[in-house]
CSV table of C-alpha atoms in Angstrom, one decimal:
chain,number,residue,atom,x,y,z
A,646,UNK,CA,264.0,118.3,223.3
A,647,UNK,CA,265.2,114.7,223.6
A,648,UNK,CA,264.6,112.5,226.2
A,649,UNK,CA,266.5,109.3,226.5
A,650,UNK,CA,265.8,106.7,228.5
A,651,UNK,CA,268.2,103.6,229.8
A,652,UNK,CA,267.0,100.5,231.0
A,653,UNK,CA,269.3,98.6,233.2
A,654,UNK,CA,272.4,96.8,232.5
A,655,UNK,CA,275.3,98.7,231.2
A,656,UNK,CA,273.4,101.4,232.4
A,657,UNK,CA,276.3,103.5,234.1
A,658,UNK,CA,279.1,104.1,231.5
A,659,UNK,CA,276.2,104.3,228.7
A,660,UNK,CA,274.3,106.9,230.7
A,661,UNK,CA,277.7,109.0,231.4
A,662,UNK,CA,278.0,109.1,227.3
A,663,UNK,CA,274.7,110.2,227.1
A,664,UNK,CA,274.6,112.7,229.3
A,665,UNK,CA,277.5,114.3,228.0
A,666,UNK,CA,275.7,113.9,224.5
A,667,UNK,CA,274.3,117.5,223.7
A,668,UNK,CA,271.4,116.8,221.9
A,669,UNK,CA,270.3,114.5,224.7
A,670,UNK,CA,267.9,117.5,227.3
A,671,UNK,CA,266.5,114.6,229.2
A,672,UNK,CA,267.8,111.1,231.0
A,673,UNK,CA,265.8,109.1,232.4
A,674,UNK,CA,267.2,105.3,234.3
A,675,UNK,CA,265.5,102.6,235.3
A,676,UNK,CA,267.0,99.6,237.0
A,677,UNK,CA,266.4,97.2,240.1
A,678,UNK,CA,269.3,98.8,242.2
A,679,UNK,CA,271.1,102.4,242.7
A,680,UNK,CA,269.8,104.1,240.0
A,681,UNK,CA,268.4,107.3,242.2
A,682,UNK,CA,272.1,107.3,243.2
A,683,UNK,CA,274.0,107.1,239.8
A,684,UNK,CA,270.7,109.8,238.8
A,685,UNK,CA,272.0,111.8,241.5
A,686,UNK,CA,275.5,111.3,240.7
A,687,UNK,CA,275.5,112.5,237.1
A,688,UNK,CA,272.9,115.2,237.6
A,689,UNK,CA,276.7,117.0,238.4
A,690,UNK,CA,277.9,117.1,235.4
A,691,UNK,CA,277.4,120.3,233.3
A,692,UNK,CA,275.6,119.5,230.5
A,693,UNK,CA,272.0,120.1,229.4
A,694,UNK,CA,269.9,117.1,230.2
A,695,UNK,CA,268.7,116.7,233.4
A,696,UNK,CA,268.6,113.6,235.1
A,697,UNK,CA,266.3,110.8,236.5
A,698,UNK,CA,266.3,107.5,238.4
A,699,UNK,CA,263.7,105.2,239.2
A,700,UNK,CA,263.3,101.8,240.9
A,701,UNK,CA,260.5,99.3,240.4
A,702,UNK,CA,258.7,100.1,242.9
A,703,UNK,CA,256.0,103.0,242.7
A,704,UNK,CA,255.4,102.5,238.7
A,705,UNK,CA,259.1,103.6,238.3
A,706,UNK,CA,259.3,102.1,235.3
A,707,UNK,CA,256.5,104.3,233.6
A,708,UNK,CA,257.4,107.1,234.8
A,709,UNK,CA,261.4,106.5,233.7
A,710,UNK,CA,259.5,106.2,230.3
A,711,UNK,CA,257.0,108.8,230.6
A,712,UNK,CA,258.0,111.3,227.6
A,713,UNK,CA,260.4,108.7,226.2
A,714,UNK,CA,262.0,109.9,222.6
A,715,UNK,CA,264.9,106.7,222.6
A,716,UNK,CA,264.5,103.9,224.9
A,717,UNK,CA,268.4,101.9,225.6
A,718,UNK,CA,268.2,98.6,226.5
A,719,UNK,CA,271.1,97.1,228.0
A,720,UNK,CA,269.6,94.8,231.1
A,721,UNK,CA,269.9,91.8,232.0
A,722,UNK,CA,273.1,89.3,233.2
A,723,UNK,CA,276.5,89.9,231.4
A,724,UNK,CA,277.9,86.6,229.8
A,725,UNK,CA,280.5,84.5,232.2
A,726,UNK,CA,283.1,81.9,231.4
A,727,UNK,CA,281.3,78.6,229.9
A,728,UNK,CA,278.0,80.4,229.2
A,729,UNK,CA,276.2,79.8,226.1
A,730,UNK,CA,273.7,82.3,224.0
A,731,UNK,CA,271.2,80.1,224.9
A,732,UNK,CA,271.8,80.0,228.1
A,733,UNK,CA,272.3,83.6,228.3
A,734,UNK,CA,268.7,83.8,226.5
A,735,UNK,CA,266.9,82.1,229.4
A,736,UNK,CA,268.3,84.5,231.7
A,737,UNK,CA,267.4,87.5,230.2
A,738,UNK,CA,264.1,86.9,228.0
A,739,UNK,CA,261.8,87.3,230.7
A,740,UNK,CA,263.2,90.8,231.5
A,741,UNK,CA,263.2,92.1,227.9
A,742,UNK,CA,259.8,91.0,227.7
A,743,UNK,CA,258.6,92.6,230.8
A,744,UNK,CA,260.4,96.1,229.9
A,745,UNK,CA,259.3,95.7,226.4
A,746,UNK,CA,255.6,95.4,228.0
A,747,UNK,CA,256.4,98.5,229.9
A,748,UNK,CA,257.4,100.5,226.5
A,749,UNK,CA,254.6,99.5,224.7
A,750,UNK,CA,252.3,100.6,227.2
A,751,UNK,CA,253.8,103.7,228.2
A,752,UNK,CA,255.8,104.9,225.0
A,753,UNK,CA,254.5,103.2,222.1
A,754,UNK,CA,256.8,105.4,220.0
A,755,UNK,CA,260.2,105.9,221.1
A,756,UNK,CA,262.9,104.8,219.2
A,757,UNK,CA,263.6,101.1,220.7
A,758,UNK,CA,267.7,100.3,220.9
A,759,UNK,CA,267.9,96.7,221.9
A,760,UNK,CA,271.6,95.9,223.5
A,761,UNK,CA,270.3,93.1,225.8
A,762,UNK,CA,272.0,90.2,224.7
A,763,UNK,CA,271.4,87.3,222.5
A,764,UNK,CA,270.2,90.6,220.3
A,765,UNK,CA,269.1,88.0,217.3
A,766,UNK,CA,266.2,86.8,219.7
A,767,UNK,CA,266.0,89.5,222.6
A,768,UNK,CA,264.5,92.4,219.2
A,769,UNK,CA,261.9,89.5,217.9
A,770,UNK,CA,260.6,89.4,221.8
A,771,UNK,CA,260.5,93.6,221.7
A,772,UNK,CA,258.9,93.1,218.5
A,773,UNK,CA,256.2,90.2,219.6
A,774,UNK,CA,255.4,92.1,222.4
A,775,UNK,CA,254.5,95.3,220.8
A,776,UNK,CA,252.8,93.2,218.2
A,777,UNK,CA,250.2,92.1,220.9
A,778,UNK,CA,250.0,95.5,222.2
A,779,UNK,CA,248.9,96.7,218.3
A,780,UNK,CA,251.6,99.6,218.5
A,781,UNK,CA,254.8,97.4,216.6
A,782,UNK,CA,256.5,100.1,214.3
A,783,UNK,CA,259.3,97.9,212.6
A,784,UNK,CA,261.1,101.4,211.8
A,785,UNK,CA,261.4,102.1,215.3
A,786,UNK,CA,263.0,98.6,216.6
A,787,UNK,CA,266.2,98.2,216.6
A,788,UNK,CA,268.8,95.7,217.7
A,789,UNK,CA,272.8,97.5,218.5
A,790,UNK,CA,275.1,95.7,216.5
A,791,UNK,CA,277.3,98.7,216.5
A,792,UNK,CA,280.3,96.6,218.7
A,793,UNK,CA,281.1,94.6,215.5
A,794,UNK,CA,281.6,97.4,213.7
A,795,UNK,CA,283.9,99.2,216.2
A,796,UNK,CA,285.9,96.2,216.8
A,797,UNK,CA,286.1,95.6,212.9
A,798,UNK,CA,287.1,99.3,212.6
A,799,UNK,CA,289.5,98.9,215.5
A,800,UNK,CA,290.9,95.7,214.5
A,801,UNK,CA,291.9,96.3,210.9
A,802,UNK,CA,293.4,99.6,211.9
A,803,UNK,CA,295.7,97.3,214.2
A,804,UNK,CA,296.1,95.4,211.0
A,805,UNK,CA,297.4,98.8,208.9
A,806,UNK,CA,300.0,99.9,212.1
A,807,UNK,CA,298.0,102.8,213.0
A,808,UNK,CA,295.1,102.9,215.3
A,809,UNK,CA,295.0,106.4,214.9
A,810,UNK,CA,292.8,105.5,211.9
A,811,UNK,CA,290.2,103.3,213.9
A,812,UNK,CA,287.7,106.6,213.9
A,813,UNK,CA,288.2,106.6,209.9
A,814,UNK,CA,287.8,103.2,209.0
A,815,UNK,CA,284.6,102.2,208.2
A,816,UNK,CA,283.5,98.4,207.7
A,817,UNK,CA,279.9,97.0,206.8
A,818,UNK,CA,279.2,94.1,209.0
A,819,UNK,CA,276.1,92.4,208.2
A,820,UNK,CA,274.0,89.5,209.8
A,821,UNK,CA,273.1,89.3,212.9
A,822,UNK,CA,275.3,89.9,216.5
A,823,UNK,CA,276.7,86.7,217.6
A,824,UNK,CA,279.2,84.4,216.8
A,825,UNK,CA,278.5,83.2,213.1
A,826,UNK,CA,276.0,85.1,212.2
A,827,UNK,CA,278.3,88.5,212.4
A,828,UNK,CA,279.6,88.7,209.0
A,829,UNK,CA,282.2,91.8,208.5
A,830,UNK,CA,282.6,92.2,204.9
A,831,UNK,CA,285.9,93.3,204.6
A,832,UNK,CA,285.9,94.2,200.9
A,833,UNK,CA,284.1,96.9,201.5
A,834,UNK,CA,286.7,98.5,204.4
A,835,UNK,CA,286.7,102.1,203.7
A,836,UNK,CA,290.7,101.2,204.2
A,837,UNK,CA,291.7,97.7,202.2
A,838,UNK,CA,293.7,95.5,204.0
A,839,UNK,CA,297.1,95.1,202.7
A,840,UNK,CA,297.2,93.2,199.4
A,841,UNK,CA,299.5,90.5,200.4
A,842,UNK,CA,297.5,89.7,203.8
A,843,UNK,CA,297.9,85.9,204.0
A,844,UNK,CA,294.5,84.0,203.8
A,845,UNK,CA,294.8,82.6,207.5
A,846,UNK,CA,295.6,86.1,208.9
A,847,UNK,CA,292.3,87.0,206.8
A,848,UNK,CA,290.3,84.4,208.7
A,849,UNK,CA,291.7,84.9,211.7
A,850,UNK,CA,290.9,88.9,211.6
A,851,UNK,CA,287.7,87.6,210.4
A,852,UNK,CA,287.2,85.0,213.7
A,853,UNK,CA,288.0,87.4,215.8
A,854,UNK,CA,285.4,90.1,214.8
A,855,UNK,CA,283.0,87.0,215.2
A,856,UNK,CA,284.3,85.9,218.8
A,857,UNK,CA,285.8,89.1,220.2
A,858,UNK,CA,282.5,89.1,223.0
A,859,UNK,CA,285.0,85.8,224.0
A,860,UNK,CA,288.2,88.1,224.0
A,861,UNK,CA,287.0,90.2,226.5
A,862,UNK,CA,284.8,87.3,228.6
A,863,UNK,CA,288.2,85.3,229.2
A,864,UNK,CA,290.1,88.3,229.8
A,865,UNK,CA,287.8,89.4,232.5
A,866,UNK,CA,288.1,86.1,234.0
A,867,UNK,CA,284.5,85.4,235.3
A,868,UNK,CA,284.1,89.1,235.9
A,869,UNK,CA,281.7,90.7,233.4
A,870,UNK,CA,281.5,90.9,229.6
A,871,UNK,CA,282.7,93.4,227.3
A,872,UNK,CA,280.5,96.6,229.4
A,873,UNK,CA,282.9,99.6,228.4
A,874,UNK,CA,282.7,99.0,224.7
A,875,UNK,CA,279.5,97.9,224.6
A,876,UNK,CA,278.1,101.2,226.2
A,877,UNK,CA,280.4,103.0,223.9
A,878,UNK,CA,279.1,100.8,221.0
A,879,UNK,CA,275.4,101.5,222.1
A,880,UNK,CA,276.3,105.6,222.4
A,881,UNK,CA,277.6,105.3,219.2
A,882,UNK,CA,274.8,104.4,217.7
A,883,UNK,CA,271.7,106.0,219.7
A,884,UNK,CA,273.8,109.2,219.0
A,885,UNK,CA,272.9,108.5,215.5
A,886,UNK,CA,269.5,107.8,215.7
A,887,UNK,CA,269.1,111.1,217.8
A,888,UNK,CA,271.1,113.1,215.5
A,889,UNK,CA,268.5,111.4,212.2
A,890,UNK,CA,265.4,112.0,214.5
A,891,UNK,CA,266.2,115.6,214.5
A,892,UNK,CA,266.6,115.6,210.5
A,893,UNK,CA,270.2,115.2,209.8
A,894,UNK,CA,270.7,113.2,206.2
A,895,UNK,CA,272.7,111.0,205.1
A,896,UNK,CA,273.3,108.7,208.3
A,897,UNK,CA,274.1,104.8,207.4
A,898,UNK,CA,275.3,101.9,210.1
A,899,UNK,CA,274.7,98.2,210.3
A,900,UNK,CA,271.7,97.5,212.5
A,901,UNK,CA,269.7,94.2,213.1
A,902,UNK,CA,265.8,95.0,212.4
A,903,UNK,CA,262.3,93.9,210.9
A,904,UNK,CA,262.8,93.6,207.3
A,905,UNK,CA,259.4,94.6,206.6
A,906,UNK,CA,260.8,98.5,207.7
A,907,UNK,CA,261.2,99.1,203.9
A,908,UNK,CA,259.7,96.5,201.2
A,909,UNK,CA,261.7,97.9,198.4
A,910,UNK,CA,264.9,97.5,200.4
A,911,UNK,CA,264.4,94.1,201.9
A,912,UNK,CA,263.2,92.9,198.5
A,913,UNK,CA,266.4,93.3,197.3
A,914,UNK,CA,268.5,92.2,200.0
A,915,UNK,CA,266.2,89.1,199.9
A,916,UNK,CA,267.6,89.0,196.6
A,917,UNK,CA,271.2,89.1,197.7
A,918,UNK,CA,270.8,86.5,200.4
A,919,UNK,CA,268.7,84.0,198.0
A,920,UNK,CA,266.2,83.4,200.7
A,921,UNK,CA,263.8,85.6,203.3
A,922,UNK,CA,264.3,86.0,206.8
A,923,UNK,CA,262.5,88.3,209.2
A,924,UNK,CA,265.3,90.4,210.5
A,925,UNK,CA,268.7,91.3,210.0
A,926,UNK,CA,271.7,93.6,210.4
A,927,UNK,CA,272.1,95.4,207.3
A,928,UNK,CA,273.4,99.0,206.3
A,929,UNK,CA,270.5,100.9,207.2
A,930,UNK,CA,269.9,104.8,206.2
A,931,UNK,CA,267.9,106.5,209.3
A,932,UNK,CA,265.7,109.0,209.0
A,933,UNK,CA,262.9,111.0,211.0
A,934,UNK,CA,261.2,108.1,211.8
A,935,UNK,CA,263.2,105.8,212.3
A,936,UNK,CA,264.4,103.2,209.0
A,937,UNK,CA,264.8,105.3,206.2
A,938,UNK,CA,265.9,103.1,203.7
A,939,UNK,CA,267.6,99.0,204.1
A,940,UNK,CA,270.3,99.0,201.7
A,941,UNK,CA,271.7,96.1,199.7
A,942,UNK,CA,274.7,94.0,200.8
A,943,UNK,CA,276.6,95.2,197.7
A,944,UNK,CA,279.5,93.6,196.2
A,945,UNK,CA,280.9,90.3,198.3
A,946,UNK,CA,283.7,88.1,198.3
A,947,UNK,CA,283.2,84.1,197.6
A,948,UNK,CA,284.4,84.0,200.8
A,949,UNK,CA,282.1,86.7,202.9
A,950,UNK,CA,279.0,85.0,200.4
A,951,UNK,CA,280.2,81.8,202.3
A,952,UNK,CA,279.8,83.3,205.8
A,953,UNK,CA,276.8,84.7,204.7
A,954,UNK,CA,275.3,81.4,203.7
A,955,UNK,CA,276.5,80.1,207.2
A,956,UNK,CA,274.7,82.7,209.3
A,957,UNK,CA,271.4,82.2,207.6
A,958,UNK,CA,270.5,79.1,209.3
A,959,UNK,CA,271.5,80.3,213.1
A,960,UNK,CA,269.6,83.7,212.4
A,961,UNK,CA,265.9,81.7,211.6
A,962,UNK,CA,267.1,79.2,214.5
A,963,UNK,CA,268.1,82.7,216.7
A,964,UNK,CA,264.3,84.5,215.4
A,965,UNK,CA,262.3,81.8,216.1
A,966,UNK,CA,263.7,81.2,219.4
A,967,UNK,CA,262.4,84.9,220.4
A,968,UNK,CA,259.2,84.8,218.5
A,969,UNK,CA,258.6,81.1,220.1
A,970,UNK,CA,259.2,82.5,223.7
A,971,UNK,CA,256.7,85.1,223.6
A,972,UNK,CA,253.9,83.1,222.3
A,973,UNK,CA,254.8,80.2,224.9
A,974,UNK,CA,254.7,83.2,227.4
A,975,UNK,CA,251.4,84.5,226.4
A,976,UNK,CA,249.8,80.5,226.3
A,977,UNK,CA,251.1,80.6,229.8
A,978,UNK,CA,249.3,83.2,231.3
A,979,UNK,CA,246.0,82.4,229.6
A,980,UNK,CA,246.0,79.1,231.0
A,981,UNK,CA,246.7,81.3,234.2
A,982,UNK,CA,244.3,84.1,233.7
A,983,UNK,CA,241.8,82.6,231.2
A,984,UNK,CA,242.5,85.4,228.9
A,985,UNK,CA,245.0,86.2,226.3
A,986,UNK,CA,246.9,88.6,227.9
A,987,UNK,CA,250.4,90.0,228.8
């Protein structure tokens, strides 16, 4: 038995994945609009789990969470035209907190999959949050950086002539999930790049792993962000999470997460990075509970050490930015309440 739960968003497409994922027995939504109606909708569809939606009002969000195993969450406003991370953060901090409040309360220990965008501050607020709450896990937070790696797999198939291979090729991408601080190590590609790829086709491959959210913003034209591939991105991954949960060895993939999930493994990857930071995406093993094991970065290019280098100040900017928001939230509503509270 697995239930998943999704929280808003992308909710639609990413709940039509799930429910057509096998292991998946339950699915529970939770949004401000339509979800009893999209519930309704896919409770059609003949696979195993059954289906749930709930609105806000009447404790829906408990009981959407009620039983929770893995808790998705995509909410909050899709990038537009002109709109910055930062500006995308004030949007959307406020709602992560408030559903991360509602997880803590009600299912201390589900699997957490953060999509909600900036992801490099939106998993610190999950995190500070549960913190306060005394039920934080870092093994069981985890922020979706699984787009990068599909478009890096995608992309450098397009590179090769033959998408055909976008399923086999595999590509580490390391950092964090925005802009600079995605750093696809492309020395590692399960499939090398052709030897006589010219240095500014390199970058540009490169740039637009970084900036392909920007791709799909401009092509959209004021529209939405990139939705489809993100809730395939996000399927992706909490498929493997469920698939480690229920004991199968041997999955890896990039994730963004709490270093302190495995000491030996962040020791050395502080060791790689010459310097320690509180989260990042790295090549994670997963396991029954969560972060098995936070691998190394491996062996890296002058030039991928250089964009490495570069992401490491946005990242602590990007952390502290989430932890900061929390605590200025929780100052708030003592001076409100006269108590510490959330």
């Amino acid at each position: 038995m697995v239930k998943a739960v999704v929280l808003g968003g992308i909710g639609q497409p990413l709940a039509l994945l799930l429910k057509a994922n096998p292991l998946v027995t339950e699915l529970g939504l939770y949004d401000i609009v339509n979800t009893p109606g999209v519930a309704a909708d896919l409770s059609h569809i003949a696979t195993p789990a059954k289906v749930e939606g709930y609105l806000p009002p009447d404790d829906g969000l408990a009981k959407a969470l009620k039983g929770a195993d893995v808790v998705v969450i995509p909410a909050g406003v899709p990038r537009k035209p002109g709109m910055t991370r930062d500006d995308l953060f004030k949007i959307n901090a406020g709602i992560i907190k408030d559903l991360a409040t509602g997880i803590a309360k009600t299912a201390p220990n589900a699997f957490v999959l953060v999509i909600s965008n900036p992801v490099n501050s939106t998993v610190p607020i999950v995190a500070e949050v549960f913190k306060k709450f005394g039920t934080f896990n870092p093994k069981r937070v985890f922020g979706v950086t699984t787009l990068d790696v599909v478009r890096a797999s995608t992309f450098v198939s397009e590179i090769l002539g033959d998408l055909s291979l976008s399923k086999e090729v595999v590509v580490p991408v390391v950092g964090g999930h925005s802009g600079v601080t995605i750093v696809p190590l492309l020395s590692q590609s399960s499939h090398p790049l052709p030897s006589g790829l010219a240095k500014d086709n390199l970058d540009a491959l490169v740039n637009r792993i970084q900036f392909g959210g920007d791709e799909v913003v401009k092509a959209k034209n004021g529209a939405g962000s990139a939705t489809l591939s993100m809730a395939y991105a996000g399927a992706e991954f909490a498929a493997k999470v469920i698939r480690a949960v229920k004991g199968e060895k041997g999955i890896i993939a990039p994730t963004y997460v709490n270093l302190a999930a495995d000491a030996q493994g962040a020791a050395a990857l502080t060791k790689d990075l010459g310097q320690e930071l509180v989260y990042f995406s790295a090549n994670v093993e997963l396991g029954t509970e969560g972060v098995a094991k936070i691998n190394p970065l491996g062996t890296v290019t002058e030039a991928e050490s250089a964009l490495i280098k570069a992401a490491i100040p946005e990242l602590v900017k990007n952390i502290d930015t989430g932890v900061n928001f929390v605590a200025e939230a929780i100052k708030a509503e003592a001076a409100k309440n006269d108590e510490p509270r959330l």
